[in-house]
PDB file of C-alpha atoms in Angstrom:
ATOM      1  CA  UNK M   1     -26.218  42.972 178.581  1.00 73.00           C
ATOM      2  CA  UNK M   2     -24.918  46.218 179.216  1.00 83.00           C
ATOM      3  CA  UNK M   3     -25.089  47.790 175.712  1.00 95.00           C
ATOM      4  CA  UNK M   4     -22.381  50.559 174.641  1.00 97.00           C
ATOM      5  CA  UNK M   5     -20.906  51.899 178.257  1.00 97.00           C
ATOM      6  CA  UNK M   6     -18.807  54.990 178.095  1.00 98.00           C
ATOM      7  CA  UNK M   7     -16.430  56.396 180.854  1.00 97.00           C
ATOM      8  CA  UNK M   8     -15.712  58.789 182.442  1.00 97.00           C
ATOM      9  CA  UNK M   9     -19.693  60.092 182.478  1.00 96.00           C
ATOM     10  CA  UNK M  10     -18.458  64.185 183.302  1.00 97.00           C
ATOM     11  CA  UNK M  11     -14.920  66.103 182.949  1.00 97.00           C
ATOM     12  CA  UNK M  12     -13.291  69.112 183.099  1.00 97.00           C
ATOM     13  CA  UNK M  13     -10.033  69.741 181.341  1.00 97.00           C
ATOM     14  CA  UNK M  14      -7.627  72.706 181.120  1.00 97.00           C
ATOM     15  CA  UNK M  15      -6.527  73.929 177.826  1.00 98.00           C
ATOM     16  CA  UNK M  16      -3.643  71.771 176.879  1.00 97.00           C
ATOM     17  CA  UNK M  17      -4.054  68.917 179.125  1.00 97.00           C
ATOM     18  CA  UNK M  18      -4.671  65.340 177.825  1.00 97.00           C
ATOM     19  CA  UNK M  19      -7.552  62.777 178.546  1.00 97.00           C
ATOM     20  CA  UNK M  20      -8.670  59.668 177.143  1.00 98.00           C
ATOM     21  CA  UNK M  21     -12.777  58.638 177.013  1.00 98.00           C
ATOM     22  CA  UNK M  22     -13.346  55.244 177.268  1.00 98.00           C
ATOM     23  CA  UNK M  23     -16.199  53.344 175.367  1.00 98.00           C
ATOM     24  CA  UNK M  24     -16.685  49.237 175.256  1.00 98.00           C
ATOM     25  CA  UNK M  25     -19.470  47.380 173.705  1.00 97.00           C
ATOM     26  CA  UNK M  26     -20.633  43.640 174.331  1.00 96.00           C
ATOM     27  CA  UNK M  27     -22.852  43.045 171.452  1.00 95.00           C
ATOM     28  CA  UNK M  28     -20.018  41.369 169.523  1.00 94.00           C
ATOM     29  CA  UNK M  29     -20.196  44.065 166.875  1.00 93.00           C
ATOM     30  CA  UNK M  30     -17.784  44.641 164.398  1.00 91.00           C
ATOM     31  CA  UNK M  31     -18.087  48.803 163.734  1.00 91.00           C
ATOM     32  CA  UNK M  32     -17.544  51.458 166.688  1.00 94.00           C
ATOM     33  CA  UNK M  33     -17.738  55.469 165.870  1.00 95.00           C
ATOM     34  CA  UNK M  34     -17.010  57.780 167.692  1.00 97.00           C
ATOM     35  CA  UNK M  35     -19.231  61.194 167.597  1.00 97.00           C
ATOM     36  CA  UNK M  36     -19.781  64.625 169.081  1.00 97.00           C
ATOM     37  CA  UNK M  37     -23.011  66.872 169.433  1.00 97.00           C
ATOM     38  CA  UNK M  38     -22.780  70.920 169.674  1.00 94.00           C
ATOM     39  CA  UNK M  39     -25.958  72.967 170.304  1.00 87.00           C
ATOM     40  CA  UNK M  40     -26.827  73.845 166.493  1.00 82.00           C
ATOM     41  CA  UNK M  41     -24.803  71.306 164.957  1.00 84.00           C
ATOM     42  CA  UNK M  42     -26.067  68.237 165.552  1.00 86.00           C
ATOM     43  CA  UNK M  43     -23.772  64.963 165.565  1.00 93.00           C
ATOM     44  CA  UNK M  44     -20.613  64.557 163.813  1.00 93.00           C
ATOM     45  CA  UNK M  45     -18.776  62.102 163.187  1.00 93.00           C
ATOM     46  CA  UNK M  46     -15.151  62.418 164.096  1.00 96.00           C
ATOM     47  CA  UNK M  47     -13.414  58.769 163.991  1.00 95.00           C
ATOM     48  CA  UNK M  48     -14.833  55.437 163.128  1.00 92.00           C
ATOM     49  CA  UNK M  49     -13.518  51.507 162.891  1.00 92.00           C
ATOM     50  CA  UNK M  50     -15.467  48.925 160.336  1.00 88.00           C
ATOM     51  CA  UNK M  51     -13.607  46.552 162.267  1.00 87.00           C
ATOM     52  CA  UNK M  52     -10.902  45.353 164.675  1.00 88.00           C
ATOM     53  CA  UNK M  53      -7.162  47.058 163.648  1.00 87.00           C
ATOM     54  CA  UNK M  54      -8.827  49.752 161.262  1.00 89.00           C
ATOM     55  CA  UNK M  55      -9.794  53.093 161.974  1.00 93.00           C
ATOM     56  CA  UNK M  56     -10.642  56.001 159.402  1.00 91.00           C
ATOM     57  CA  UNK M  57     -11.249  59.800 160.071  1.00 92.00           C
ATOM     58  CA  UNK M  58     -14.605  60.812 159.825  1.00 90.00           C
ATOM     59  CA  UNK M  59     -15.991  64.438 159.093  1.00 89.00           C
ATOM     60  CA  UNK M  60     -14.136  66.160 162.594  1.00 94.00           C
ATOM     61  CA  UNK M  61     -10.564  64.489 163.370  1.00 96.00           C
ATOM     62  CA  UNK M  62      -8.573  67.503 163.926  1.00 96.00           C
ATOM     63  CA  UNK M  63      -7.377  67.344 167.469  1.00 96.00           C
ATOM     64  CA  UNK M  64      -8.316  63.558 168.076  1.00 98.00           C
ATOM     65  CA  UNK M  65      -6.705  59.854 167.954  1.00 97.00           C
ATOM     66  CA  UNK M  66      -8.395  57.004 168.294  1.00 97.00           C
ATOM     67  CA  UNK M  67      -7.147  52.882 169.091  1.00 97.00           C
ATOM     68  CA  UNK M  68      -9.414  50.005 168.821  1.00 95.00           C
ATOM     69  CA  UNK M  69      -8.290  47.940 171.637  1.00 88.00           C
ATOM     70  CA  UNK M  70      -9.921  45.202 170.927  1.00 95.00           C
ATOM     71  CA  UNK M  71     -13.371  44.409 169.392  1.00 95.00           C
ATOM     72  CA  UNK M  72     -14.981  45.604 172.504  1.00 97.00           C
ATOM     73  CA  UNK M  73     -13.280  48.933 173.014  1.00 97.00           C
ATOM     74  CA  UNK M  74     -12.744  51.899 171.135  1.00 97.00           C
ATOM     75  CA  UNK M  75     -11.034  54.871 172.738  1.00 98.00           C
ATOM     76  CA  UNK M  76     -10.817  58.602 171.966  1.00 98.00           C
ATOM     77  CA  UNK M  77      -7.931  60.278 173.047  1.00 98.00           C
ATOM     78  CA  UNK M  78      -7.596  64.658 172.874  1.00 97.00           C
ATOM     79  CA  UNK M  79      -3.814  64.829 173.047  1.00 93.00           C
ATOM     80  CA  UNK M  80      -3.866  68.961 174.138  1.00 96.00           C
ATOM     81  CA  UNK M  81      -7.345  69.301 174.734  1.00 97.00           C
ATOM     82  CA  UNK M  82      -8.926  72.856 173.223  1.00 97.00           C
ATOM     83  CA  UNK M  83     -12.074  75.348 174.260  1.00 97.00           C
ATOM     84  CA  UNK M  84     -13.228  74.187 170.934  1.00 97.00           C
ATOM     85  CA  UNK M  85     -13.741  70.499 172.020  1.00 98.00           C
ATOM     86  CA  UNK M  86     -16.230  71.685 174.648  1.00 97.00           C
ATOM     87  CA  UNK M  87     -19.010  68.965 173.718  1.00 98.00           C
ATOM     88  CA  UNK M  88     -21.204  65.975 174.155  1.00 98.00           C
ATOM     89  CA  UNK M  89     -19.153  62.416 172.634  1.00 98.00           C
ATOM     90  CA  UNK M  90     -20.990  59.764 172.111  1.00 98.00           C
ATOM     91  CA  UNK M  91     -19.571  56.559 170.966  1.00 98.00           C
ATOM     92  CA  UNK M  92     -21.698  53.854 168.805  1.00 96.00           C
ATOM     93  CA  UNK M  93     -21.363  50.432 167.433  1.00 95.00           C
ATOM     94  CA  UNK M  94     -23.187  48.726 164.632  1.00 91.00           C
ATOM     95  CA  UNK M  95     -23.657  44.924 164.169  1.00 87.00           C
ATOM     96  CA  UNK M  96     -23.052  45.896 160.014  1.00 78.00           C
ATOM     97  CA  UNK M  97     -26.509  46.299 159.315  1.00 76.00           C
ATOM     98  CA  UNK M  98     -27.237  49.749 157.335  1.00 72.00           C
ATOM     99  CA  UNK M  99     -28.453  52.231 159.767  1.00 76.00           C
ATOM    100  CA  UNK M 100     -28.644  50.408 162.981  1.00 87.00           C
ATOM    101  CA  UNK M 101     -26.225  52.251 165.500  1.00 92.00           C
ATOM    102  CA  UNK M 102     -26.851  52.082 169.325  1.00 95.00           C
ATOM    103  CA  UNK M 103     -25.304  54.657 171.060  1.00 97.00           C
ATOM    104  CA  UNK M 104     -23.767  55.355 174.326  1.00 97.00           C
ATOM    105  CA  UNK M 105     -25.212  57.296 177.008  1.00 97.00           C
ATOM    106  CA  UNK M 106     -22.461  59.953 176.523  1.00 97.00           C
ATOM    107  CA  UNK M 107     -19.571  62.134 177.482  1.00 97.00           C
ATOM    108  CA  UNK M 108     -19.914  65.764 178.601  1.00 97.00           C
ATOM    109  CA  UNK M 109     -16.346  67.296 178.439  1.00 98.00           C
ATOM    110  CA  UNK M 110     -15.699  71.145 179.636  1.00 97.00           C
ATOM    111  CA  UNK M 111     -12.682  72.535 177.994  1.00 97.00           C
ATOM    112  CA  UNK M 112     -11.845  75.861 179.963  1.00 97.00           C
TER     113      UNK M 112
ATOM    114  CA  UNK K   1     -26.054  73.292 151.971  1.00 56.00           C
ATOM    115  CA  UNK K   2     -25.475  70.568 154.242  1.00 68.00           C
ATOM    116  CA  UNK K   3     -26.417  67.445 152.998  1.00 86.00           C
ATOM    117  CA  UNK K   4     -29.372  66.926 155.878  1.00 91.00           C
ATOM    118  CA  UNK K   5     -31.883  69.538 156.572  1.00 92.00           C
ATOM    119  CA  UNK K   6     -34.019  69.320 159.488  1.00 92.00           C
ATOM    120  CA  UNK K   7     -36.182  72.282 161.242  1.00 84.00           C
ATOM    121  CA  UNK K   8     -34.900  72.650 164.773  1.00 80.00           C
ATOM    122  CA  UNK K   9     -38.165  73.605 166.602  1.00 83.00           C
ATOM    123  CA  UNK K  10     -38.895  73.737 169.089  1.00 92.00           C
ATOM    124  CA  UNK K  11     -42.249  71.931 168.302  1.00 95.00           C
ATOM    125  CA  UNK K  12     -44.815  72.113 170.902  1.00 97.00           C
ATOM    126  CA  UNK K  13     -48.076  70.044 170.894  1.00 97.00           C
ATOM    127  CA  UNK K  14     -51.260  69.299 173.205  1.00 97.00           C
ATOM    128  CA  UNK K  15     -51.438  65.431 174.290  1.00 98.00           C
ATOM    129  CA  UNK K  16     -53.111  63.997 172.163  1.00 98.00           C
ATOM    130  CA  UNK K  17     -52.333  65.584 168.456  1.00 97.00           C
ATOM    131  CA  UNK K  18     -50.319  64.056 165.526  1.00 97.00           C
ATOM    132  CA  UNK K  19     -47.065  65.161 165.295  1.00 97.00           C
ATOM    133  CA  UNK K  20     -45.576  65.727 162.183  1.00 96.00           C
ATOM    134  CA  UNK K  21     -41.517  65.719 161.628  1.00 97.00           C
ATOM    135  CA  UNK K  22     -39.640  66.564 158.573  1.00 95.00           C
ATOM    136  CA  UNK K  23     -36.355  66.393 156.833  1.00 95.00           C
ATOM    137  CA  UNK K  24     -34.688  66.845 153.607  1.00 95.00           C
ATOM    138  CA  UNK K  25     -31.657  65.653 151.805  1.00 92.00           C
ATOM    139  CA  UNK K  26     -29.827  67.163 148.787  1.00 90.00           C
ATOM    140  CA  UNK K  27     -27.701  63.791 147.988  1.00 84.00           C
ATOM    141  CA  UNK K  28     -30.030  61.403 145.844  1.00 83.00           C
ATOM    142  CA  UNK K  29     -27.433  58.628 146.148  1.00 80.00           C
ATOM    143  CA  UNK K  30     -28.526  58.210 149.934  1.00 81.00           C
ATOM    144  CA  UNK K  31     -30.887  54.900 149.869  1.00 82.00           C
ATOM    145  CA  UNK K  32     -31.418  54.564 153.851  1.00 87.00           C
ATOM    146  CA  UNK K  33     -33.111  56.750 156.390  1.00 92.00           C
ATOM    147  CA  UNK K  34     -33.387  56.302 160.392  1.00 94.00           C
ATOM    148  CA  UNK K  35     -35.510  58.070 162.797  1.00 96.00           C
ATOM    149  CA  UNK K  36     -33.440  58.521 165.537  1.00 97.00           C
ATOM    150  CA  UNK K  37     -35.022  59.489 169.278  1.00 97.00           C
ATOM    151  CA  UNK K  38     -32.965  61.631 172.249  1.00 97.00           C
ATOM    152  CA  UNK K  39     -34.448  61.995 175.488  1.00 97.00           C
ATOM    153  CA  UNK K  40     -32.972  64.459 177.546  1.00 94.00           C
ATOM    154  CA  UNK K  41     -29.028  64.247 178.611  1.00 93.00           C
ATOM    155  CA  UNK K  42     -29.201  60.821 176.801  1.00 95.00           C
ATOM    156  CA  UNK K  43     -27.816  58.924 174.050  1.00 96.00           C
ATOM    157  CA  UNK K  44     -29.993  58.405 170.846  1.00 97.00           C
ATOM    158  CA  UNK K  45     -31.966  55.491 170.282  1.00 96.00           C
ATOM    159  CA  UNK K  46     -33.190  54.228 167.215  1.00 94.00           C
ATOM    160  CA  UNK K  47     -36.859  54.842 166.228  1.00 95.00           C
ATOM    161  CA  UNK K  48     -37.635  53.526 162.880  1.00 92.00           C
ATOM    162  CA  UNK K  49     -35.670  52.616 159.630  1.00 87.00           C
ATOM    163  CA  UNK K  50     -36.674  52.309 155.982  1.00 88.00           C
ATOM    164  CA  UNK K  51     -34.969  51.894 152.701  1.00 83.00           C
ATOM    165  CA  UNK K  52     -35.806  53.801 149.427  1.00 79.00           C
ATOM    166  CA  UNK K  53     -39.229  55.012 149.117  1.00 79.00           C
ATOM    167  CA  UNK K  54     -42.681  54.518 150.875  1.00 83.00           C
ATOM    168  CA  UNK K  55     -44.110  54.351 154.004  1.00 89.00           C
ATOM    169  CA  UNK K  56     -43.203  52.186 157.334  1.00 92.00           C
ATOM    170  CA  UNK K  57     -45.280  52.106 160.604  1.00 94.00           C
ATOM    171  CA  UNK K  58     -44.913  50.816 163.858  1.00 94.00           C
ATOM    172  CA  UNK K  59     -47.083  51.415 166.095  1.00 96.00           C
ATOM    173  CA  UNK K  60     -48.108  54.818 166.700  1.00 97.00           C
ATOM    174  CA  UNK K  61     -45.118  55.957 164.854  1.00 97.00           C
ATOM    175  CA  UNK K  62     -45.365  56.066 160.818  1.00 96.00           C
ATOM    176  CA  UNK K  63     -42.322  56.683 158.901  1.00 96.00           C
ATOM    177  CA  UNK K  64     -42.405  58.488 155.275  1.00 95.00           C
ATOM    178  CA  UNK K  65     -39.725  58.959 152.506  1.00 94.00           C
ATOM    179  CA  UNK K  66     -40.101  60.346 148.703  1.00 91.00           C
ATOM    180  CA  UNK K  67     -37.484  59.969 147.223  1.00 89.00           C
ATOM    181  CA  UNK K  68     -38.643  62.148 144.082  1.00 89.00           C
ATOM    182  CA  UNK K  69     -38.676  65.430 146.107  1.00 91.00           C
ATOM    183  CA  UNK K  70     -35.596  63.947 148.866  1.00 91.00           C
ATOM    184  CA  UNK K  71     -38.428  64.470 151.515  1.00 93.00           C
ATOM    185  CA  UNK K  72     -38.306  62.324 154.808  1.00 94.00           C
ATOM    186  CA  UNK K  73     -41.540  62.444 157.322  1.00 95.00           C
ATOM    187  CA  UNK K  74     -41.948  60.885 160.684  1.00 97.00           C
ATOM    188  CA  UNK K  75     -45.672  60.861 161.865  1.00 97.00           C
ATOM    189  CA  UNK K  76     -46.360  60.641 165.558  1.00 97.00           C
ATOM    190  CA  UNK K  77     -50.259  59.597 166.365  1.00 97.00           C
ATOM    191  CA  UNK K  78     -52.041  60.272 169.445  1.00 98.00           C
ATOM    192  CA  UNK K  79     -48.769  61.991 170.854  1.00 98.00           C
ATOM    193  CA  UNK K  80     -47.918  60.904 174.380  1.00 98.00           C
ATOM    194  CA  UNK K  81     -46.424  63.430 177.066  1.00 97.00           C
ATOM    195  CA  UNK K  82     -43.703  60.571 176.637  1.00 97.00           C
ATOM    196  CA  UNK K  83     -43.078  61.474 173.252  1.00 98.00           C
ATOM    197  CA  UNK K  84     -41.246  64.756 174.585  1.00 98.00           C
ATOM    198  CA  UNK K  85     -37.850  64.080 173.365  1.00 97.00           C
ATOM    199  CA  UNK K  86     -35.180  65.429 170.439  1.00 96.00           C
ATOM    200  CA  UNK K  87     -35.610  63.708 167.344  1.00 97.00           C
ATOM    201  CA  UNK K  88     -33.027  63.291 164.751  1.00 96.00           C
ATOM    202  CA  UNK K  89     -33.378  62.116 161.058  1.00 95.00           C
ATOM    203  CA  UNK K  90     -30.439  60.521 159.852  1.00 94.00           C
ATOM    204  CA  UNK K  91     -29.425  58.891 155.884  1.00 91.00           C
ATOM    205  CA  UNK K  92     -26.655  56.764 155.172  1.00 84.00           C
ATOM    206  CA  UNK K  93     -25.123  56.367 151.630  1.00 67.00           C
ATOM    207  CA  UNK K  94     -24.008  52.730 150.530  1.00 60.00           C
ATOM    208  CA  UNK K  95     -21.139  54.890 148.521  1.00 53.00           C
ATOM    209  CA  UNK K  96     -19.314  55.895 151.659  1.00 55.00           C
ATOM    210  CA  UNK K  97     -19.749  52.417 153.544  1.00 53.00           C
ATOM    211  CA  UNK K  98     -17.164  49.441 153.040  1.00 55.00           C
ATOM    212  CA  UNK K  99     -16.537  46.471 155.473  1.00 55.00           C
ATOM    213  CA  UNK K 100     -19.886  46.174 157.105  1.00 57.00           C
ATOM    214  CA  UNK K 101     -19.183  50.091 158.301  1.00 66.00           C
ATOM    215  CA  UNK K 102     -22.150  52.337 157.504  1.00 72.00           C
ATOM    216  CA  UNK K 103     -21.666  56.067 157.796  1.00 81.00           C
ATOM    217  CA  UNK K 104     -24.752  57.960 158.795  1.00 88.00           C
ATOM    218  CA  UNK K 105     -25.209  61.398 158.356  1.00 89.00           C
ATOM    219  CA  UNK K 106     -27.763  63.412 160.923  1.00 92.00           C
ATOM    220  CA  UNK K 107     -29.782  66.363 160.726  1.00 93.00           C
ATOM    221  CA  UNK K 108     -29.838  68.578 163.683  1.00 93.00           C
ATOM    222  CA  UNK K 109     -32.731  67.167 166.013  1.00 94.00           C
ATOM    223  CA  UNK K 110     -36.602  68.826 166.645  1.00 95.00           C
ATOM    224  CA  UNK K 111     -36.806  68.822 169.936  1.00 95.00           C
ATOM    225  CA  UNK K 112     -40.359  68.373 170.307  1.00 97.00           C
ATOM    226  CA  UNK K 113     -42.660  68.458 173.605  1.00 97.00           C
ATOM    227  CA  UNK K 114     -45.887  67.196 174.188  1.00 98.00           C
ATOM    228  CA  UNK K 115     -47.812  69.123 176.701  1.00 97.00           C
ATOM    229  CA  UNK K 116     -50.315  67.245 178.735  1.00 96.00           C
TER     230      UNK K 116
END
């Protein structure tokens, strides 16, 4: 039981380019969010999905899309990737319980 | 004023001491609140949970909320040099939630270390 597994584990973009991060889950649970953590901010939530087919914005969307694959996978995608997007993502599911997320072990992502 | 407050630290303590963590909230709808715990380059891991008011302890770890003054504690006994992580404080509001989809929103961590 692998937990929440994110890919790729490091990158380094130019400004503009395009990537997509990667996160699966094999706890059979319904919700998957999608998060990202600046020094001094803390974690924010940028795109989540109660379930498989729906996905809502959260409270940092600008510059990201998101699919949910399946119910095991729930991808970010930056489309021209920015300076500003410099950060940590993590990506989290929850088996619908309130406040019970387990996270991923996380995404560091260099914008230069 | 963000809706979760939380000191940033850093904290340091002696092995040994109680550790005391706090947060507070300006939204009195929010009815849960986590303890979340970070080690170092890590994803967070949840500590401890508890709904509305009173007190919740596992283990070393003791969790507080009061809801009359929107104060949320997280008491650490006999810290352990293990202890030494980032720890987060996190509510979630039944309001924003629909589907089984809970919506948590964090304070900024305390990183705290425990010196042996």
């Amino acid at each position: 039981n692998a937990g929440v597994t994110q890919t790729p584990k490091f990158q380094v973009l130019k400004t503009g380019q395009s990537m997509t991060l990667q996160c699966a889950q094999d706890m059979n649970h319904n919700s998957m969010y999608w998060y990202r953590q600046d020094p001094g901010m803390g974690l924010r939530l940028i795109y989540y999905s109660a379930s498989e087919g729906t996905t809502d914005k959260g409270e940092v969307p600008n510059g990201y899309n998101v699919s949910r694959l399946n119910k095991r996978e729930f991808s970010l995608r930056l489309e021209s990737a920015a300076p500003s997007q410099t950060s940590v993502y993590f990506c989290a599911s929850s088996p619908g319980v309130a406040g019970q997320q387990y996270f991923g072990p996380g995404t560091r992502l260099t914008v230069t | 004023q963000k809706e979760v407050e939380q000191d940033p630290g850093p904290l340091s303590v002696p092995e040994g001491a109680i550790v005391s963590l706090n947060c507070t909230y300006s939204n009195s709808a929010f009815q849960y609140f986590m303890w979340y715990r970070q080690y170092s380059r890590k994803g967070p891991e949840l500590l401890m949970y508890t709904y509305s008011s009173g007190n919740k302890e596992d283990g070393r770890f003791t969790a507080q909320v009061d809801k009359s003054s929107k104060y949320i504690s997280l008491f650490i006994r006999d810290s352990q040099p293990s202890d030494s992580a980032t720890y987060l404080c996190a509510t979630e509001n039944v309001a924003y939630s629909g589907a089984g989809s809970y919506q948590l929103t964090f304070g900024k961590g305390t990183k705290l270390s425990v010196i042996p």
